[in-house]
PDB file of C-alpha atoms in Angstrom:
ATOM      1  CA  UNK A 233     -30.760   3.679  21.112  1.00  0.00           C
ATOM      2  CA  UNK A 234     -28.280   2.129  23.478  1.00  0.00           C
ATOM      3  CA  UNK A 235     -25.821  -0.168  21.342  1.00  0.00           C
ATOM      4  CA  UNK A 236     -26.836  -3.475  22.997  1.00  0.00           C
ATOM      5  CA  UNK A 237     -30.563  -2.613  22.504  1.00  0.00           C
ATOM      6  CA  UNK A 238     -29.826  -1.653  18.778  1.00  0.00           C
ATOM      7  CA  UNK A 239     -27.428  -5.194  18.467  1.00  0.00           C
ATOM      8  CA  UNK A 240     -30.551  -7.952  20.370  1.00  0.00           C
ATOM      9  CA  UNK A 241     -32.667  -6.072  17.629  1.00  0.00           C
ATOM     10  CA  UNK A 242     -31.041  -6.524  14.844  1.00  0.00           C
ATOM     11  CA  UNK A 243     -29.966 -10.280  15.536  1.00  0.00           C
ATOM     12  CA  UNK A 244     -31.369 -13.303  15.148  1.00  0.00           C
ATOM     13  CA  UNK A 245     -30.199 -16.805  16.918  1.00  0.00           C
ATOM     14  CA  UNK A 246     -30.075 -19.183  14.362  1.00  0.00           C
ATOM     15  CA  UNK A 247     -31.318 -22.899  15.100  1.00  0.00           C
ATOM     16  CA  UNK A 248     -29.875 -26.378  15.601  1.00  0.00           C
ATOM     17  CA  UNK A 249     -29.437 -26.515  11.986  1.00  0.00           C
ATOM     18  CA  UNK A 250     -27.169 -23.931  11.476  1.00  0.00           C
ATOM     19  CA  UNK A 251     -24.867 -25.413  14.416  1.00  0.00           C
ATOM     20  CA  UNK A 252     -24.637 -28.944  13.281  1.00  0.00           C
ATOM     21  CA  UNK A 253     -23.827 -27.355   9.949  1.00  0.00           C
ATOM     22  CA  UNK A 254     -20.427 -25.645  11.169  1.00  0.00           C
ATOM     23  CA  UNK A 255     -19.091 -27.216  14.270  1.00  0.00           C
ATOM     24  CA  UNK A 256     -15.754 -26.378  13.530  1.00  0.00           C
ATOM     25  CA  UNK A 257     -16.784 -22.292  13.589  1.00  0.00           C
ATOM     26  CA  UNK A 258     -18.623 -23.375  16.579  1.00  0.00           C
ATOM     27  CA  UNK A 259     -15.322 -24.472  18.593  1.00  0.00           C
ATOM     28  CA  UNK A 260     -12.807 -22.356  16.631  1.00  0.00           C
ATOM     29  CA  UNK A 261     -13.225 -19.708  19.678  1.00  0.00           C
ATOM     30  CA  UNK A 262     -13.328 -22.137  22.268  1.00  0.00           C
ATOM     31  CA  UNK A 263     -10.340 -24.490  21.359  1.00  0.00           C
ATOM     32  CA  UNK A 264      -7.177 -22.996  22.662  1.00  0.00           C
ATOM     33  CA  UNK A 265      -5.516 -21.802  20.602  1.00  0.00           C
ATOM     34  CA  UNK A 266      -6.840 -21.925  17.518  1.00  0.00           C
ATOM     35  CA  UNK A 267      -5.172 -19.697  15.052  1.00  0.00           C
ATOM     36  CA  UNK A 268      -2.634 -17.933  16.853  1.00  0.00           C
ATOM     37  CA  UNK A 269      -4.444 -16.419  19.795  1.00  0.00           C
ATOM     38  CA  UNK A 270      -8.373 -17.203  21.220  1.00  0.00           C
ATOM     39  CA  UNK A 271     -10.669 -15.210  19.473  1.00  0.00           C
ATOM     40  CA  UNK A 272     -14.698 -14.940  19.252  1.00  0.00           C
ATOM     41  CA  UNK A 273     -14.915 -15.754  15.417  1.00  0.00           C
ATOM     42  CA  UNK A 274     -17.490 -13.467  13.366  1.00  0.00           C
ATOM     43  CA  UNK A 275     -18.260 -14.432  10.012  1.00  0.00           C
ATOM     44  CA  UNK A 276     -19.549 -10.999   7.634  1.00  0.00           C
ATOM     45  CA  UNK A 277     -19.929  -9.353   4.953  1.00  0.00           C
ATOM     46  CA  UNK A 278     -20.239  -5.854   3.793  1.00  0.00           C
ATOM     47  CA  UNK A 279     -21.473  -3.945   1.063  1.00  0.00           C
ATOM     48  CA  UNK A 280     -22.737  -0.187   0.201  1.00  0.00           C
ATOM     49  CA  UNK A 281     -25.846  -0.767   1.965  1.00  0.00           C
ATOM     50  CA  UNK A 282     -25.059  -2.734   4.849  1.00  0.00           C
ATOM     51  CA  UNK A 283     -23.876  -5.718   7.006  1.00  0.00           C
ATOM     52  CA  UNK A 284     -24.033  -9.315   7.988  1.00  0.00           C
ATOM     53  CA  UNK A 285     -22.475 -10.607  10.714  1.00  0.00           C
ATOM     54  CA  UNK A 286     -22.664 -14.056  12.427  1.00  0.00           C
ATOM     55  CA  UNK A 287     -21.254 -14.368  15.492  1.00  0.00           C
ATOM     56  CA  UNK A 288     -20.503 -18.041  16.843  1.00  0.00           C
ATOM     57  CA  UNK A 289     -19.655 -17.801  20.801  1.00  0.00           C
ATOM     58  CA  UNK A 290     -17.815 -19.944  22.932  1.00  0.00           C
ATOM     59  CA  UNK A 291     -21.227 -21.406  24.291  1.00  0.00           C
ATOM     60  CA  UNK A 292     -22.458 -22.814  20.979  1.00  0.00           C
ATOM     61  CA  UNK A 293     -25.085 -19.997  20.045  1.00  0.00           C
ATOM     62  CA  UNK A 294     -24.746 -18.570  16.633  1.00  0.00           C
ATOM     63  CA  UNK A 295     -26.640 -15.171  16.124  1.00  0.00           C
ATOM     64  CA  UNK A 296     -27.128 -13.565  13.171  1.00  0.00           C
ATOM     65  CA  UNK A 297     -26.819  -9.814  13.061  1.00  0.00           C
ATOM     66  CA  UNK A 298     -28.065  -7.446   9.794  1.00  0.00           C
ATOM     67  CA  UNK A 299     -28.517  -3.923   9.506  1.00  0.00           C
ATOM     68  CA  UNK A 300     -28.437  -1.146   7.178  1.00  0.00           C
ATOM     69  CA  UNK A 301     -25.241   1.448   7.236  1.00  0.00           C
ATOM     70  CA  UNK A 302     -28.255   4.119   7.512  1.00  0.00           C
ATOM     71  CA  UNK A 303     -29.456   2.036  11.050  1.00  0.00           C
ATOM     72  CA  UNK A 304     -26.469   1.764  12.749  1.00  0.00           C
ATOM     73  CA  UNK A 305     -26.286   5.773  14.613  1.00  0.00           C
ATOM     74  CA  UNK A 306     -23.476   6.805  16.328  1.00  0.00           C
ATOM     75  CA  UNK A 307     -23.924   4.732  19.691  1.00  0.00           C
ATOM     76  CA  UNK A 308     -24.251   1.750  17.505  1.00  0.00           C
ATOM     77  CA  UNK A 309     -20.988   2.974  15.265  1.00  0.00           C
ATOM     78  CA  UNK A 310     -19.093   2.559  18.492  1.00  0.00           C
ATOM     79  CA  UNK A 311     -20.247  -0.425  18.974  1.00  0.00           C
ATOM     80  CA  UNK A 312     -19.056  -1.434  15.334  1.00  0.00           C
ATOM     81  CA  UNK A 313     -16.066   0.079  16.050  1.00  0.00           C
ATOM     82  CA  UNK A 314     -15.113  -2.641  18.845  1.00  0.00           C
ATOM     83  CA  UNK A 315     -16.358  -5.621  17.361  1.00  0.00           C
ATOM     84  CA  UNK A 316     -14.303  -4.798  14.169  1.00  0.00           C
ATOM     85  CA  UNK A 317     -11.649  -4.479  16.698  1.00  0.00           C
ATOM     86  CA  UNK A 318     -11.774  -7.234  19.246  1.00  0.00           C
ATOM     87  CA  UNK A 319     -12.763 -10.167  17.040  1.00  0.00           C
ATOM     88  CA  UNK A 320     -11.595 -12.040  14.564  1.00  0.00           C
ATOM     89  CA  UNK A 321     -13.451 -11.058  11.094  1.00  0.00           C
ATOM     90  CA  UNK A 322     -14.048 -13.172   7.785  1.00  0.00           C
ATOM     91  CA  UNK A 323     -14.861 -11.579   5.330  1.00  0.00           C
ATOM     92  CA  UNK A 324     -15.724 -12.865   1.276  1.00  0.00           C
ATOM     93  CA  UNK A 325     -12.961 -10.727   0.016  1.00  0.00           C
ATOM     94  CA  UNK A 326     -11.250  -7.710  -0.796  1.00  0.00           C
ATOM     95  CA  UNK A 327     -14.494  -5.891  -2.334  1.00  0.00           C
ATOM     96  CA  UNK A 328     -16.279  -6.422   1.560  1.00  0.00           C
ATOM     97  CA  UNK A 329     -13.101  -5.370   3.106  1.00  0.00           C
ATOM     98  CA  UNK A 330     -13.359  -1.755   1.855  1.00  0.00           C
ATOM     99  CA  UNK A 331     -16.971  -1.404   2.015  1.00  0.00           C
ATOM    100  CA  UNK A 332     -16.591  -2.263   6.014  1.00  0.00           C
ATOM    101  CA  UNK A 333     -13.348  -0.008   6.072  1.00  0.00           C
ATOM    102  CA  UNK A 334     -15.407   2.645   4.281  1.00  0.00           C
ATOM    103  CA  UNK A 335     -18.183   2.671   6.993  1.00  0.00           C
ATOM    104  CA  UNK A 336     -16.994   1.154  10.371  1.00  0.00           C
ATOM    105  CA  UNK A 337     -13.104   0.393  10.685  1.00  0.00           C
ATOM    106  CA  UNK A 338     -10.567  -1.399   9.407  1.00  0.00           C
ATOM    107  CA  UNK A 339     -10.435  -4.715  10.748  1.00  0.00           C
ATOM    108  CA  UNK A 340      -7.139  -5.400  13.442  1.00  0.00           C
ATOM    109  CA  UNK A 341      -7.781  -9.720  13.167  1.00  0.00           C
ATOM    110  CA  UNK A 342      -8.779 -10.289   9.369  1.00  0.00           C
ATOM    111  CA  UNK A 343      -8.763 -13.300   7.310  1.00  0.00           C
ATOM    112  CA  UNK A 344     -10.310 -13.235   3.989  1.00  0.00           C
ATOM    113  CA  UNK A 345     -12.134 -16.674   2.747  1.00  0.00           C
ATOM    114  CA  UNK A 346     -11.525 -15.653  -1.158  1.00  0.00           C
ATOM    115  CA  UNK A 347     -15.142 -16.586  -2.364  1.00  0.00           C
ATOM    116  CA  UNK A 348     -17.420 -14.292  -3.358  1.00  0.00           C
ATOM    117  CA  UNK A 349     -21.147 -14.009  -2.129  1.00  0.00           C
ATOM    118  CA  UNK A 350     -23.453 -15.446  -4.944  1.00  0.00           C
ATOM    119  CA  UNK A 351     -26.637 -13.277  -3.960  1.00  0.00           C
ATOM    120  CA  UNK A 352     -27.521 -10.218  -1.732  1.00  0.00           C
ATOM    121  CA  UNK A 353     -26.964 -10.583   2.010  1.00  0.00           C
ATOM    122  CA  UNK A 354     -29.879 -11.187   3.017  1.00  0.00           C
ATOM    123  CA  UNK A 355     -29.516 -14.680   0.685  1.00  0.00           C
ATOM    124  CA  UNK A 356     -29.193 -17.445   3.130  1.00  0.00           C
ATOM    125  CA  UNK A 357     -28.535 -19.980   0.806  1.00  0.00           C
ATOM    126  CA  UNK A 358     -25.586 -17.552  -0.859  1.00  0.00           C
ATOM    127  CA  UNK A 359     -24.462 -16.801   2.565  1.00  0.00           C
ATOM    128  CA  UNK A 360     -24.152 -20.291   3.988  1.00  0.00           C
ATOM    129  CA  UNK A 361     -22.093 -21.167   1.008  1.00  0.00           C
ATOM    130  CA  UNK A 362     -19.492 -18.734   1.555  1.00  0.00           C
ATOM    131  CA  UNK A 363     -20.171 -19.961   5.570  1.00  0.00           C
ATOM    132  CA  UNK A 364     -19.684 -23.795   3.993  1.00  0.00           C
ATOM    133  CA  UNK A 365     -15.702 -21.851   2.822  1.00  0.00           C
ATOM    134  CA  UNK A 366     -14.894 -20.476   6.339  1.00  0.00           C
ATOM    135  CA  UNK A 367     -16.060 -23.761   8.011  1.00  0.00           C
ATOM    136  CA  UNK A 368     -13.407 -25.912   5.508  1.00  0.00           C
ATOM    137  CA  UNK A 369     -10.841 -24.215   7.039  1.00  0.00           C
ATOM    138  CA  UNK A 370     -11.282 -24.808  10.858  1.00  0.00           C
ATOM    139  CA  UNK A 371     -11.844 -28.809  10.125  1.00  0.00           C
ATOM    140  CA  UNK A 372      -8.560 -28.743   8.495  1.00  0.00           C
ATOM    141  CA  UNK A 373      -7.241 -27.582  12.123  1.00  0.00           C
ATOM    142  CA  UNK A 374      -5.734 -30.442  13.855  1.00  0.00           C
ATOM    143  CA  UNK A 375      -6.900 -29.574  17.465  1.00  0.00           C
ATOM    144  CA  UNK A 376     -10.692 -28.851  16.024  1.00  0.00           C
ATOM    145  CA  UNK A 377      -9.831 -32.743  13.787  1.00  0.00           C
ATOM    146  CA  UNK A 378      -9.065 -34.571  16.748  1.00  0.00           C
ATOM    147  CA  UNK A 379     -12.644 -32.813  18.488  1.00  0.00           C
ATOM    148  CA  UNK A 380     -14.744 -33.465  15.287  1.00  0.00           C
ATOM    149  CA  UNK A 381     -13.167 -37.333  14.726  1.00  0.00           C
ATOM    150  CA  UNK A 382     -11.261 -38.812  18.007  1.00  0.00           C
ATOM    151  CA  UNK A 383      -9.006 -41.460  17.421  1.00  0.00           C
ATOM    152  CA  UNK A 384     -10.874 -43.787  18.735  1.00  0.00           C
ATOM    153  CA  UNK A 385     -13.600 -43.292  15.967  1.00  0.00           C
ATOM    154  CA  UNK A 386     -11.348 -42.221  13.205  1.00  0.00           C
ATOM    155  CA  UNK A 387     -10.221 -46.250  12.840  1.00  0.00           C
ATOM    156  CA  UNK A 388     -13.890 -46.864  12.449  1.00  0.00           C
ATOM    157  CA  UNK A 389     -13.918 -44.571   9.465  1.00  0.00           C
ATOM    158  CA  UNK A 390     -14.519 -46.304   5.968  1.00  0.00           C
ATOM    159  CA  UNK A 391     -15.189 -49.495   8.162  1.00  0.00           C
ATOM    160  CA  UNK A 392     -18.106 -51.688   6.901  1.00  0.00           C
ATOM    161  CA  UNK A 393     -21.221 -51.596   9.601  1.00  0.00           C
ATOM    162  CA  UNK A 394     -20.601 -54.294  12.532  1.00  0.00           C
ATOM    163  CA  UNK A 395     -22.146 -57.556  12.284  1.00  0.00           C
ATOM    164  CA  UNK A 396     -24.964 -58.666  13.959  1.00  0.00           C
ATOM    165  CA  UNK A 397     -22.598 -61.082  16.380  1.00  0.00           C
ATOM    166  CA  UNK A 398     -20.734 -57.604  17.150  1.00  0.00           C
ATOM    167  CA  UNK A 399     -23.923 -56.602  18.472  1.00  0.00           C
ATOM    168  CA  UNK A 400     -24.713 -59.657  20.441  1.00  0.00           C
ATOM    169  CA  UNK A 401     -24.843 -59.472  24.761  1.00  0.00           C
ATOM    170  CA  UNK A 402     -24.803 -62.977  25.011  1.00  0.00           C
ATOM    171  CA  UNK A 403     -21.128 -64.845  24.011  1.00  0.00           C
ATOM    172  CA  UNK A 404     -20.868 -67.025  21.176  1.00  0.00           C
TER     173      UNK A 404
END
């Protein structure tokens, strides 16, 4: 199986509620430069049966990708091999870092979000949790801030509502 056959079947786009959960992952690739150099951000985990991978592009699509170490055949490996490479990983922690080394590669753009994964891999829940970590991070940037909350809106913050003559056409 070709390696972009074997990748479209093993992932899944995720829906508008996964990307108004983590804007920040969302324009993490797409701000420049975020981190120190533009990267397409992919969120995983590993473990002695497999990997999860979400991968958030520049164009605001988030897909999911799972398989099994015992799926992924040698045209697929290679195709491991280059996303380990090319972007930049998260991974839980040190634990998911040798099970991926172990199998694929070593990753060359690694952070590690120092959480651990409170269920299997296939647990959304325990997987957007540790996703909930990696997203903290990126709204702490200041170039992803000033995106999420302009300065024009961030005066507005902790402001009571506006008053109904704020919200009159006619003058007073």
């Amino acid at each position: 199986m070709s390696s972009n056959s074997f990748f479209l079947k093993h992932a899944t786009a995720r829906d508008a509620d996964w990307q108004v959960s983590y804007p920040a992952l969302a324009m993490a690739s797409s701000i420049d430069p975020v981190d120190e150099r533009r990267k397409q951000i992919v969120v995983a985990a590993a473990d002695d049966t497999g990997v999860r991978m979400l991968f958030f592009s520049t164009l605001g699509a988030i897909l999911d990708f799972r398989a099994s170490w015992a799926e992924i055949d040698s045209s697929a490996r290679s195709w491991l091999t280059f996303t380990v490479r090319w972007y930049r990983r998260w991974l839980p922690d040190a634990g998911h870092v040798r099970a991926l080394e172990q199998h694929a590669s070593m990753p060359t753009d690694l952070r590690l979000a120092h959480c651990s994964i409170g269920g299997r891999l296939s647990d959304d829940a325990a997987f957007r949790r540790y996703l909930d970590n990696v997203e903290r991070h990126y709204r702490r940037d200041a170039k992803i801030a000033r995106v999420l909350v302009p300065d024009s809106t961030a005066d507005d913050i902790g402001r009571c509502p506006p008053s109904d003559a704020e919200y009159s056409l006619t003058p007073e």
